[in-house]
Structure formats: C-alpha cells, structure tokens
C-alpha cells in the first residue's frame, strides 16, 4: 500500500466506484467491438456519415459519445437504448474483478457508503449487482444520463448526482476508476481519485489521480487496516 493511499481512504466516508473495471469486466465474454459494430449499423441505416475514427472505434461508449455531435436527439436515444440492451446482455457473463466484491463489503463493514458512478447504463449495473448479491450494499447507482452522452464522465454530472443523493460533501468521498475520464470527473467535482491501473500502460494515463493501485486488494487493505 502506498503512503498516499492509506490516509486518502482513511478519511473517506463514501466510496464511489466506477463499474466497468473496478467492479467487473462488462464485455469479458461479449466483445465490446461487436457492440460498437451494431451501433454503427444503426447509424448507417439512418444515413449518418461516420468519420474514419468512428468507423475504427472499438469502444461502443465512444460511438455513443459521437452521436452527441449530430444534432439528432432521436438518433442519440436510439443508439443509447441499443447500447443499454447490449450492456444488459453482456453483464450476464461479466467477469468479476478480483477483490472488487471484497472492496464493497469492506467499505460496508467499516461504516462507509458505497455508490456506483458509471458511463454504463444504470440498468446494466443493477442487473450485475442483483445477480451477485450486492444490491443492498450499493446506493445510489448513477449510470450514464439517458440520451445525453455529453454528460458522461469526464463531465462531473454523474459524480455530483451521487453526492446529492448521498447528501455528502466532496471532501468526504473518494472515487475509484480505471480511466482518465474517471479522474477528470472526480476532480471536477472536488473529489479525490484513486486510479485502478488494471492494464499495462494505465499508470501513465492515470498519473493525475491522487493515488494509483494495481490491484483492488490494495484498496481492501486500506479499508480494513490491521
């Protein structure tokens, strides 16, 4: 455990978790690139010209984010709804993150509140939590704003929404996420960020975080010091 992590976690009364990464791998057995292809087909069927970068994009969330530039709300909603259906299907076979469950239980056991703030749909998150017996430990679940991809992280909207529902101050919270957008959203909301560097190269991208971990086990240890 780093010297920075222990005091950061020690003073947190609320743990905000990103979902895809810290809790599970949503598309572990349902490739994200196939979902991105499906969303592109929807756009092509509606005569939406796709820039080269979007045609090559493997991340369905990035394809959804592109729709915010179209000025066509009905198309945005269509793509968002299709992505939600795909996420709910994918999460049935999601791979739990090692020690992700233990983080939630350790936070609960030590009197902390746990919430999820995700760019995935709330329906997807709730389906996973319910299937894994975690629903009673996590509240609120703040998924991406429906048909408003511009308000996904790194916009602080999801983080601020969770804080309002918890009636919590930013200084009492810490957010754990595996992407630069998580860190950006946390800092924009005045919340400390712990970067979860679960893949090679992520430590550099998560450099702006207040602390970085390679395993959620480090967070379990910080939440439950001996």
C-alpha atoms as an extended CHARMM CRD file, in Angstrom:
* protein
*
       226  EXT
         1         1  UNK       CA              0.0000000000        0.0000000000        0.0000000000  PROA      1               0.0000000000
         2         2  UNK       CA              1.3640000000        3.4230000000       -0.9130000000  PROA      2               0.0000000000
         3         3  UNK       CA              1.8830000000        6.0600000000        1.7780000000  PROA      3               0.0000000000
         4         4  UNK       CA             -0.6580000000        8.2440000000       -0.0260000000  PROA      4               0.0000000000
         5         5  UNK       CA             -3.4040000000        5.6230000000       -0.2610000000  PROA      5               0.0000000000
         6         6  UNK       CA             -3.8960000000        4.9210000000        3.4530000000  PROA      6               0.0000000000
         7         7  UNK       CA             -4.7700000000        8.4620000000        4.5820000000  PROA      7               0.0000000000
         8         8  UNK       CA             -6.8100000000        9.0640000000        1.4240000000  PROA      8               0.0000000000
         9         9  UNK       CA             -9.0090000000        6.0590000000        2.1190000000  PROA      9               0.0000000000
        10        10  UNK       CA             -8.9160000000        6.5040000000        5.8760000000  PROA      10              0.0000000000
        11        11  UNK       CA            -10.7310000000        9.8260000000        5.7890000000  PROA      11              0.0000000000
        12        12  UNK       CA            -13.2750000000        8.7950000000        3.1420000000  PROA      12              0.0000000000
        13        13  UNK       CA            -16.7860000000        8.1340000000        4.3810000000  PROA      13              0.0000000000
        14        14  UNK       CA            -18.1070000000        7.4850000000        0.8680000000  PROA      14              0.0000000000
        15        15  UNK       CA            -16.5240000000        5.2390000000       -1.7840000000  PROA      15              0.0000000000
        16        16  UNK       CA            -17.6400000000        5.9530000000       -5.3390000000  PROA      16              0.0000000000
        17        17  UNK       CA            -16.8330000000        3.1410000000       -7.7380000000  PROA      17              0.0000000000
        18        18  UNK       CA            -16.6720000000        3.1980000000      -11.4820000000  PROA      18              0.0000000000
        19        19  UNK       CA            -18.3000000000       -0.0250000000      -12.6980000000  PROA      19              0.0000000000
        20        20  UNK       CA            -16.5530000000       -1.4800000000      -15.7620000000  PROA      20              0.0000000000
        21        21  UNK       CA            -13.0900000000       -2.0960000000      -14.3320000000  PROA      21              0.0000000000
        22        22  UNK       CA            -13.2250000000       -1.7620000000      -10.5320000000  PROA      22              0.0000000000
        23        23  UNK       CA            -16.3240000000       -3.9720000000      -10.1430000000  PROA      23              0.0000000000
        24        24  UNK       CA            -16.3070000000       -6.2360000000      -13.2080000000  PROA      24              0.0000000000
        25        25  UNK       CA            -15.3210000000       -6.5310000000      -16.8550000000  PROA      25              0.0000000000
        26        26  UNK       CA            -18.6670000000       -5.9490000000      -18.5730000000  PROA      26              0.0000000000
        27        27  UNK       CA            -17.6420000000       -7.1550000000      -22.0330000000  PROA      27              0.0000000000
        28        28  UNK       CA            -15.3670000000      -10.0170000000      -20.9680000000  PROA      28              0.0000000000
        29        29  UNK       CA            -17.3740000000      -12.6070000000      -22.9350000000  PROA      29              0.0000000000
        30        30  UNK       CA            -19.4420000000      -10.3290000000      -25.1700000000  PROA      30              0.0000000000
        31        31  UNK       CA            -16.9220000000       -8.3190000000      -27.1970000000  PROA      31              0.0000000000
        32        32  UNK       CA            -17.2980000000       -4.5570000000      -26.9720000000  PROA      32              0.0000000000
        33        33  UNK       CA            -16.1360000000       -4.2520000000      -30.5880000000  PROA      33              0.0000000000
        34        34  UNK       CA            -19.1520000000       -6.2930000000      -31.7410000000  PROA      34              0.0000000000
        35        35  UNK       CA            -21.4540000000       -3.9220000000      -29.8650000000  PROA      35              0.0000000000
        36        36  UNK       CA            -19.7030000000       -0.9440000000      -31.4690000000  PROA      36              0.0000000000
        37        37  UNK       CA            -20.3230000000       -2.5530000000      -34.8770000000  PROA      37              0.0000000000
        38        38  UNK       CA            -24.0160000000       -2.9270000000      -34.0420000000  PROA      38              0.0000000000
        39        39  UNK       CA            -24.2780000000        0.7500000000      -33.1160000000  PROA      39              0.0000000000
        40        40  UNK       CA            -22.5100000000        1.7620000000      -36.3250000000  PROA      40              0.0000000000
        41        41  UNK       CA            -25.0350000000       -0.2630000000      -38.3390000000  PROA      41              0.0000000000
        42        42  UNK       CA            -27.8560000000        1.6470000000      -36.6780000000  PROA      42              0.0000000000
        43        43  UNK       CA            -26.2030000000        4.9220000000      -37.6300000000  PROA      43              0.0000000000
        44        44  UNK       CA            -25.5390000000        3.8020000000      -41.2060000000  PROA      44              0.0000000000
        45        45  UNK       CA            -29.1810000000        2.7420000000      -41.5770000000  PROA      45              0.0000000000
        46        46  UNK       CA            -30.1220000000        6.3220000000      -40.7410000000  PROA      46              0.0000000000
        47        47  UNK       CA            -27.6720000000        7.7760000000      -43.2690000000  PROA      47              0.0000000000
        48        48  UNK       CA            -25.3180000000        9.1460000000      -40.6450000000  PROA      48              0.0000000000
        49        49  UNK       CA            -21.8670000000        9.7000000000      -42.1690000000  PROA      49              0.0000000000
        50        50  UNK       CA            -19.1790000000        8.1810000000      -39.9720000000  PROA      50              0.0000000000
        51        51  UNK       CA            -15.7280000000        9.7590000000      -39.6720000000  PROA      51              0.0000000000
        52        52  UNK       CA            -12.8180000000        7.3570000000      -40.0610000000  PROA      52              0.0000000000
        53        53  UNK       CA            -12.0360000000        7.4430000000      -36.3510000000  PROA      53              0.0000000000
        54        54  UNK       CA            -15.6030000000        6.3820000000      -35.5270000000  PROA      54              0.0000000000
        55        55  UNK       CA            -15.5710000000        3.6110000000      -38.1600000000  PROA      55              0.0000000000
        56        56  UNK       CA            -12.4980000000        2.1440000000      -36.4590000000  PROA      56              0.0000000000
        57        57  UNK       CA            -13.5950000000        2.7290000000      -32.8590000000  PROA      57              0.0000000000
        58        58  UNK       CA            -13.8480000000       -0.4950000000      -30.7810000000  PROA      58              0.0000000000
        59        59  UNK       CA            -15.4870000000        1.1900000000      -27.7750000000  PROA      59              0.0000000000
        60        60  UNK       CA            -19.3070000000        1.4010000000      -28.0060000000  PROA      60              0.0000000000
        61        61  UNK       CA            -19.3350000000        4.2410000000      -25.4740000000  PROA      61              0.0000000000
        62        62  UNK       CA            -17.1830000000        6.2910000000      -27.8390000000  PROA      62              0.0000000000
        63        63  UNK       CA            -19.6270000000        5.5870000000      -30.6710000000  PROA      63              0.0000000000
        64        64  UNK       CA            -22.4570000000        6.7740000000      -28.4490000000  PROA      64              0.0000000000
        65        65  UNK       CA            -20.4590000000        9.8640000000      -27.4990000000  PROA      65              0.0000000000
        66        66  UNK       CA            -20.1000000000       10.6580000000      -31.2150000000  PROA      66              0.0000000000
        67        67  UNK       CA            -23.8850000000       10.8270000000      -31.5710000000  PROA      67              0.0000000000
        68        68  UNK       CA            -23.9260000000       13.9020000000      -29.3360000000  PROA      68              0.0000000000
        69        69  UNK       CA            -22.3650000000       15.8250000000      -32.2250000000  PROA      69              0.0000000000
        70        70  UNK       CA            -25.1730000000       15.0170000000      -34.6810000000  PROA      70              0.0000000000
        71        71  UNK       CA            -27.9190000000       17.3420000000      -33.5080000000  PROA      71              0.0000000000
        72        72  UNK       CA            -30.4100000000       14.4800000000      -33.9080000000  PROA      72              0.0000000000
        73        73  UNK       CA            -31.9280000000       13.6300000000      -30.4900000000  PROA      73              0.0000000000
        74        74  UNK       CA            -33.9830000000       10.7150000000      -31.8290000000  PROA      74              0.0000000000
        75        75  UNK       CA            -30.8260000000        9.0560000000      -33.1720000000  PROA      75              0.0000000000
        76        76  UNK       CA            -28.9960000000        9.6260000000      -29.8920000000  PROA      76              0.0000000000
        77        77  UNK       CA            -31.8230000000        7.9610000000      -27.9770000000  PROA      77              0.0000000000
        78        78  UNK       CA            -31.9630000000        5.0500000000      -30.4280000000  PROA      78              0.0000000000
        79        79  UNK       CA            -28.2440000000        4.3510000000      -30.0670000000  PROA      79              0.0000000000
        80        80  UNK       CA            -28.3310000000        4.7880000000      -26.3020000000  PROA      80              0.0000000000
        81        81  UNK       CA            -31.2140000000        2.3210000000      -25.9620000000  PROA      81              0.0000000000
        82        82  UNK       CA            -29.4520000000       -0.2050000000      -28.2040000000  PROA      82              0.0000000000
        83        83  UNK       CA            -26.2960000000        0.0940000000      -26.1280000000  PROA      83              0.0000000000
        84        84  UNK       CA            -28.2690000000       -0.3930000000      -22.9100000000  PROA      84              0.0000000000
        85        85  UNK       CA            -29.7900000000       -3.6170000000      -24.2610000000  PROA      85              0.0000000000
        86        86  UNK       CA            -26.3470000000       -4.8610000000      -25.2790000000  PROA      86              0.0000000000
        87        87  UNK       CA            -24.8750000000       -3.9950000000      -21.8770000000  PROA      87              0.0000000000
        88        88  UNK       CA            -27.6420000000       -5.8130000000      -20.0110000000  PROA      88              0.0000000000
        89        89  UNK       CA            -26.9730000000       -8.8800000000      -22.1760000000  PROA      89              0.0000000000
        90        90  UNK       CA            -23.2010000000       -8.6250000000      -21.7590000000  PROA      90              0.0000000000
        91        91  UNK       CA            -23.2730000000       -8.1930000000      -17.9990000000  PROA      91              0.0000000000
        92        92  UNK       CA            -24.8670000000      -11.6360000000      -17.5940000000  PROA      92              0.0000000000
        93        93  UNK       CA            -21.4530000000      -13.0890000000      -18.3870000000  PROA      93              0.0000000000
        94        94  UNK       CA            -19.3350000000      -10.2660000000      -16.9780000000  PROA      94              0.0000000000
        95        95  UNK       CA            -16.1330000000      -11.3090000000      -15.2250000000  PROA      95              0.0000000000
        96        96  UNK       CA            -15.9900000000      -10.0970000000      -11.6080000000  PROA      96              0.0000000000
        97        97  UNK       CA            -12.9150000000       -8.0160000000      -10.8870000000  PROA      97              0.0000000000
        98        98  UNK       CA            -10.5940000000       -9.7360000000       -8.4010000000  PROA      98              0.0000000000
        99        99  UNK       CA            -11.2770000000       -8.2390000000       -4.9560000000  PROA      99              0.0000000000
       100       100  UNK       CA            -13.9680000000       -5.9320000000       -6.3550000000  PROA      100             0.0000000000
       101       101  UNK       CA            -16.6420000000       -7.6100000000       -4.2530000000  PROA      101             0.0000000000
       102       102  UNK       CA            -14.3880000000       -7.5400000000       -1.2030000000  PROA      102             0.0000000000
       103       103  UNK       CA            -13.9240000000       -3.7700000000       -1.5970000000  PROA      103             0.0000000000
       104       104  UNK       CA            -17.6820000000       -3.2480000000       -1.4610000000  PROA      104             0.0000000000
       105       105  UNK       CA            -18.0690000000       -5.4940000000        1.5780000000  PROA      105             0.0000000000
       106       106  UNK       CA            -15.0690000000       -3.9700000000        3.3890000000  PROA      106             0.0000000000
       107       107  UNK       CA            -16.4070000000       -0.4640000000        2.8390000000  PROA      107             0.0000000000
       108       108  UNK       CA            -19.8160000000       -1.5000000000        4.1470000000  PROA      108             0.0000000000
       109       109  UNK       CA            -18.3120000000       -3.3220000000        7.1390000000  PROA      109             0.0000000000
       110       110  UNK       CA            -16.3560000000       -0.2110000000        8.1610000000  PROA      110             0.0000000000
       111       111  UNK       CA            -19.4110000000        2.0410000000        8.0360000000  PROA      111             0.0000000000
       112       112  UNK       CA            -18.7790000000        3.6700000000        4.6780000000  PROA      112             0.0000000000
       113       113  UNK       CA            -21.3650000000        4.3120000000        1.9860000000  PROA      113             0.0000000000
       114       114  UNK       CA            -20.7440000000        2.7760000000       -1.4530000000  PROA      114             0.0000000000
       115       115  UNK       CA            -22.1340000000        4.1200000000       -4.7150000000  PROA      115             0.0000000000
       116       116  UNK       CA            -21.5200000000        3.3700000000       -8.3790000000  PROA      116             0.0000000000
       117       117  UNK       CA            -20.9890000000        6.1830000000      -10.8750000000  PROA      117             0.0000000000
       118       118  UNK       CA            -20.6960000000        4.7510000000      -14.3570000000  PROA      118             0.0000000000
       119       119  UNK       CA            -20.7820000000        5.5610000000      -18.0460000000  PROA      119             0.0000000000
       120       120  UNK       CA            -22.5710000000        2.2410000000      -18.4390000000  PROA      120             0.0000000000
       121       121  UNK       CA            -26.3320000000        2.2110000000      -18.0730000000  PROA      121             0.0000000000
       122       122  UNK       CA            -27.8830000000        2.0240000000      -14.6160000000  PROA      122             0.0000000000
       123       123  UNK       CA            -29.8830000000       -0.9930000000      -15.8290000000  PROA      123             0.0000000000
       124       124  UNK       CA            -26.6540000000       -2.8360000000      -16.5950000000  PROA      124             0.0000000000
       125       125  UNK       CA            -25.1170000000       -2.0140000000      -13.2110000000  PROA      125             0.0000000000
       126       126  UNK       CA            -28.2410000000       -3.0100000000      -11.2880000000  PROA      126             0.0000000000
       127       127  UNK       CA            -28.5020000000       -6.3000000000      -13.1770000000  PROA      127             0.0000000000
       128       128  UNK       CA            -24.9590000000       -7.2030000000      -12.1450000000  PROA      128             0.0000000000
       129       129  UNK       CA            -25.3550000000       -6.1480000000       -8.5220000000  PROA      129             0.0000000000
       130       130  UNK       CA            -28.5870000000       -8.1150000000       -8.2300000000  PROA      130             0.0000000000
       131       131  UNK       CA            -27.0930000000      -11.2460000000       -9.7990000000  PROA      131             0.0000000000
       132       132  UNK       CA            -24.1310000000      -11.1210000000       -7.4240000000  PROA      132             0.0000000000
       133       133  UNK       CA            -25.9950000000      -10.3360000000       -4.2140000000  PROA      133             0.0000000000
       134       134  UNK       CA            -24.5720000000       -6.8250000000       -3.8880000000  PROA      134             0.0000000000
       135       135  UNK       CA            -27.6340000000       -4.6360000000       -4.3360000000  PROA      135             0.0000000000
       136       136  UNK       CA            -28.1500000000       -3.9890000000       -0.6320000000  PROA      136             0.0000000000
       137       137  UNK       CA            -24.5780000000       -2.7160000000       -0.2440000000  PROA      137             0.0000000000
       138       138  UNK       CA            -24.5690000000       -0.1460000000       -3.0610000000  PROA      138             0.0000000000
       139       139  UNK       CA            -26.6680000000        3.0070000000       -3.2290000000  PROA      139             0.0000000000
       140       140  UNK       CA            -27.1080000000        5.0070000000       -5.3170000000  PROA      140             0.0000000000
       141       141  UNK       CA            -26.3690000000        3.6230000000       -8.7470000000  PROA      141             0.0000000000
       142       142  UNK       CA            -25.7810000000        6.5130000000      -11.1270000000  PROA      142             0.0000000000
       143       143  UNK       CA            -25.4800000000        5.3410000000      -14.7090000000  PROA      143             0.0000000000
       144       144  UNK       CA            -24.9760000000        7.4680000000      -17.7810000000  PROA      144             0.0000000000
       145       145  UNK       CA            -27.6770000000       10.1060000000      -18.2680000000  PROA      145             0.0000000000
       146       146  UNK       CA            -30.2310000000        8.7290000000      -20.7290000000  PROA      146             0.0000000000
       147       147  UNK       CA            -29.7750000000       10.0410000000      -24.2600000000  PROA      147             0.0000000000
       148       148  UNK       CA            -27.3040000000       12.6660000000      -23.0210000000  PROA      148             0.0000000000
       149       149  UNK       CA            -23.8260000000       11.3010000000      -23.7980000000  PROA      149             0.0000000000
       150       150  UNK       CA            -22.2900000000       14.7360000000      -23.3630000000  PROA      150             0.0000000000
       151       151  UNK       CA            -22.9400000000       14.3750000000      -19.6280000000  PROA      151             0.0000000000
       152       152  UNK       CA            -20.9760000000       11.1470000000      -19.2820000000  PROA      152             0.0000000000
       153       153  UNK       CA            -17.6880000000       11.2770000000      -17.4140000000  PROA      153             0.0000000000
       154       154  UNK       CA            -15.3730000000       13.2150000000      -17.6300000000  PROA      154             0.0000000000
       155       155  UNK       CA            -18.3060000000       15.5770000000      -17.0990000000  PROA      155             0.0000000000
       156       156  UNK       CA            -18.7990000000       15.6840000000      -13.3110000000  PROA      156             0.0000000000
       157       157  UNK       CA            -22.5820000000       15.2700000000      -13.6410000000  PROA      157             0.0000000000
       158       158  UNK       CA            -22.7200000000       11.5820000000      -12.5100000000  PROA      158             0.0000000000
       159       159  UNK       CA            -20.4290000000       12.2400000000       -9.5340000000  PROA      159             0.0000000000
       160       160  UNK       CA            -22.3710000000       15.3100000000       -8.4430000000  PROA      160             0.0000000000
       161       161  UNK       CA            -25.6420000000       13.4030000000       -8.7980000000  PROA      161             0.0000000000
       162       162  UNK       CA            -24.3430000000       10.7100000000       -6.4400000000  PROA      162             0.0000000000
       163       163  UNK       CA            -23.1690000000       13.3000000000       -3.9190000000  PROA      163             0.0000000000
       164       164  UNK       CA            -26.5730000000       14.9910000000       -3.9380000000  PROA      164             0.0000000000
       165       165  UNK       CA            -28.3770000000       11.7060000000       -3.3430000000  PROA      165             0.0000000000
       166       166  UNK       CA            -25.9830000000       10.7970000000       -0.5290000000  PROA      166             0.0000000000
       167       167  UNK       CA            -26.0500000000       14.3280000000        0.9220000000  PROA      167             0.0000000000
       168       168  UNK       CA            -22.2600000000       14.0480000000        1.0250000000  PROA      168             0.0000000000
       169       169  UNK       CA            -19.5050000000       16.6240000000        0.7930000000  PROA      169             0.0000000000
       170       170  UNK       CA            -16.7850000000       16.1290000000       -1.8390000000  PROA      170             0.0000000000
       171       171  UNK       CA            -14.0840000000       16.1110000000        0.8390000000  PROA      171             0.0000000000
       172       172  UNK       CA            -15.6940000000       13.0430000000        2.4440000000  PROA      172             0.0000000000
       173       173  UNK       CA            -15.5730000000       10.9890000000       -0.7570000000  PROA      173             0.0000000000
       174       174  UNK       CA            -13.0900000000        9.1190000000       -2.9080000000  PROA      174             0.0000000000
       175       175  UNK       CA            -13.7100000000        7.8030000000       -6.4120000000  PROA      175             0.0000000000
       176       176  UNK       CA            -12.0520000000        4.6570000000       -7.7510000000  PROA      176             0.0000000000
       177       177  UNK       CA            -11.8100000000        4.3730000000      -11.5260000000  PROA      177             0.0000000000
       178       178  UNK       CA             -9.6590000000        2.8550000000      -14.2330000000  PROA      178             0.0000000000
       179       179  UNK       CA             -9.7060000000        5.6690000000      -16.8000000000  PROA      179             0.0000000000
       180       180  UNK       CA             -8.6400000000        9.2750000000      -17.1910000000  PROA      180             0.0000000000
       181       181  UNK       CA            -12.3080000000       10.2160000000      -17.5720000000  PROA      181             0.0000000000
       182       182  UNK       CA            -12.9710000000        8.9160000000      -14.0430000000  PROA      182             0.0000000000
       183       183  UNK       CA            -10.1460000000       11.0020000000      -12.6310000000  PROA      183             0.0000000000
       184       184  UNK       CA            -11.2950000000       14.0580000000      -14.5670000000  PROA      184             0.0000000000
       185       185  UNK       CA            -14.8920000000       13.7260000000      -13.3770000000  PROA      185             0.0000000000
       186       186  UNK       CA            -13.8180000000       13.2350000000       -9.7700000000  PROA      186             0.0000000000
       187       187  UNK       CA            -11.5330000000       16.2520000000       -9.7310000000  PROA      187             0.0000000000
       188       188  UNK       CA            -14.0930000000       18.4310000000      -11.5000000000  PROA      188             0.0000000000
       189       189  UNK       CA            -16.4970000000       17.5780000000       -8.6660000000  PROA      189             0.0000000000
       190       190  UNK       CA            -13.8710000000       18.2500000000       -5.9950000000  PROA      190             0.0000000000
       191       191  UNK       CA            -13.4830000000       14.5550000000       -5.1240000000  PROA      191             0.0000000000
       192       192  UNK       CA            -10.1980000000       12.7100000000       -4.6440000000  PROA      192             0.0000000000
       193       193  UNK       CA             -9.4790000000        9.9900000000       -7.2110000000  PROA      193             0.0000000000
       194       194  UNK       CA             -7.7940000000        6.6070000000       -6.9360000000  PROA      194             0.0000000000
       195       195  UNK       CA             -6.6700000000        5.2200000000      -10.2680000000  PROA      195             0.0000000000
       196       196  UNK       CA             -7.0250000000        1.4800000000      -10.8180000000  PROA      196             0.0000000000
       197       197  UNK       CA             -4.2240000000        0.5680000000      -13.2280000000  PROA      197             0.0000000000
       198       198  UNK       CA             -5.5450000000       -2.8340000000      -14.2480000000  PROA      198             0.0000000000
       199       199  UNK       CA             -3.7570000000       -2.9870000000      -17.6010000000  PROA      199             0.0000000000
       200       200  UNK       CA             -0.2480000000       -2.1990000000      -18.8730000000  PROA      200             0.0000000000
       201       201  UNK       CA              0.2340000000        1.4790000000      -19.6530000000  PROA      201             0.0000000000
       202       202  UNK       CA             -2.5980000000        2.6850000000      -17.4460000000  PROA      202             0.0000000000
       203       203  UNK       CA             -0.3760000000        4.0770000000      -14.7090000000  PROA      203             0.0000000000
       204       204  UNK       CA              0.8370000000        6.7930000000      -17.0730000000  PROA      204             0.0000000000
       205       205  UNK       CA             -2.7040000000        7.6780000000      -18.1610000000  PROA      205             0.0000000000
       206       206  UNK       CA             -3.8380000000        7.7570000000      -14.5360000000  PROA      206             0.0000000000
       207       207  UNK       CA             -0.9660000000        9.9680000000      -13.3860000000  PROA      207             0.0000000000
       208       208  UNK       CA             -3.3140000000       12.8500000000      -12.4080000000  PROA      208             0.0000000000
       209       209  UNK       CA             -5.0160000000       10.6000000000       -9.8130000000  PROA      209             0.0000000000
       210       210  UNK       CA             -4.3350000000       11.2650000000       -6.1390000000  PROA      210             0.0000000000
       211       211  UNK       CA             -3.1860000000        7.6450000000       -5.7100000000  PROA      211             0.0000000000
       212       212  UNK       CA             -2.8630000000        4.6360000000       -8.0050000000  PROA      212             0.0000000000
       213       213  UNK       CA             -3.3260000000        0.9420000000       -7.3090000000  PROA      213             0.0000000000
       214       214  UNK       CA             -2.5850000000       -2.1400000000       -9.4180000000  PROA      214             0.0000000000
       215       215  UNK       CA             -4.9920000000       -4.4430000000       -7.5670000000  PROA      215             0.0000000000
       216       216  UNK       CA             -8.2730000000       -3.8820000000       -5.7590000000  PROA      216             0.0000000000
       217       217  UNK       CA             -6.7050000000       -5.9330000000       -2.9580000000  PROA      217             0.0000000000
       218       218  UNK       CA             -4.7140000000       -2.8270000000       -2.0550000000  PROA      218             0.0000000000
       219       219  UNK       CA             -7.9730000000       -0.9930000000       -1.5250000000  PROA      219             0.0000000000
       220       220  UNK       CA             -9.3560000000       -3.7980000000        0.6610000000  PROA      220             0.0000000000
       221       221  UNK       CA             -6.2720000000       -3.4950000000        2.8550000000  PROA      221             0.0000000000
       222       222  UNK       CA             -6.6150000000        0.2880000000        3.0650000000  PROA      222             0.0000000000
       223       223  UNK       CA            -10.2840000000       -0.0010000000        4.0250000000  PROA      223             0.0000000000
       224       224  UNK       CA             -9.6000000000       -2.5900000000        6.7230000000  PROA      224             0.0000000000
       225       225  UNK       CA             -6.2240000000       -1.7330000000        8.2900000000  PROA      225             0.0000000000
       226       226  UNK       CA             -4.8830000000       -4.2280000000       10.8060000000  PROA      226             0.0000000000
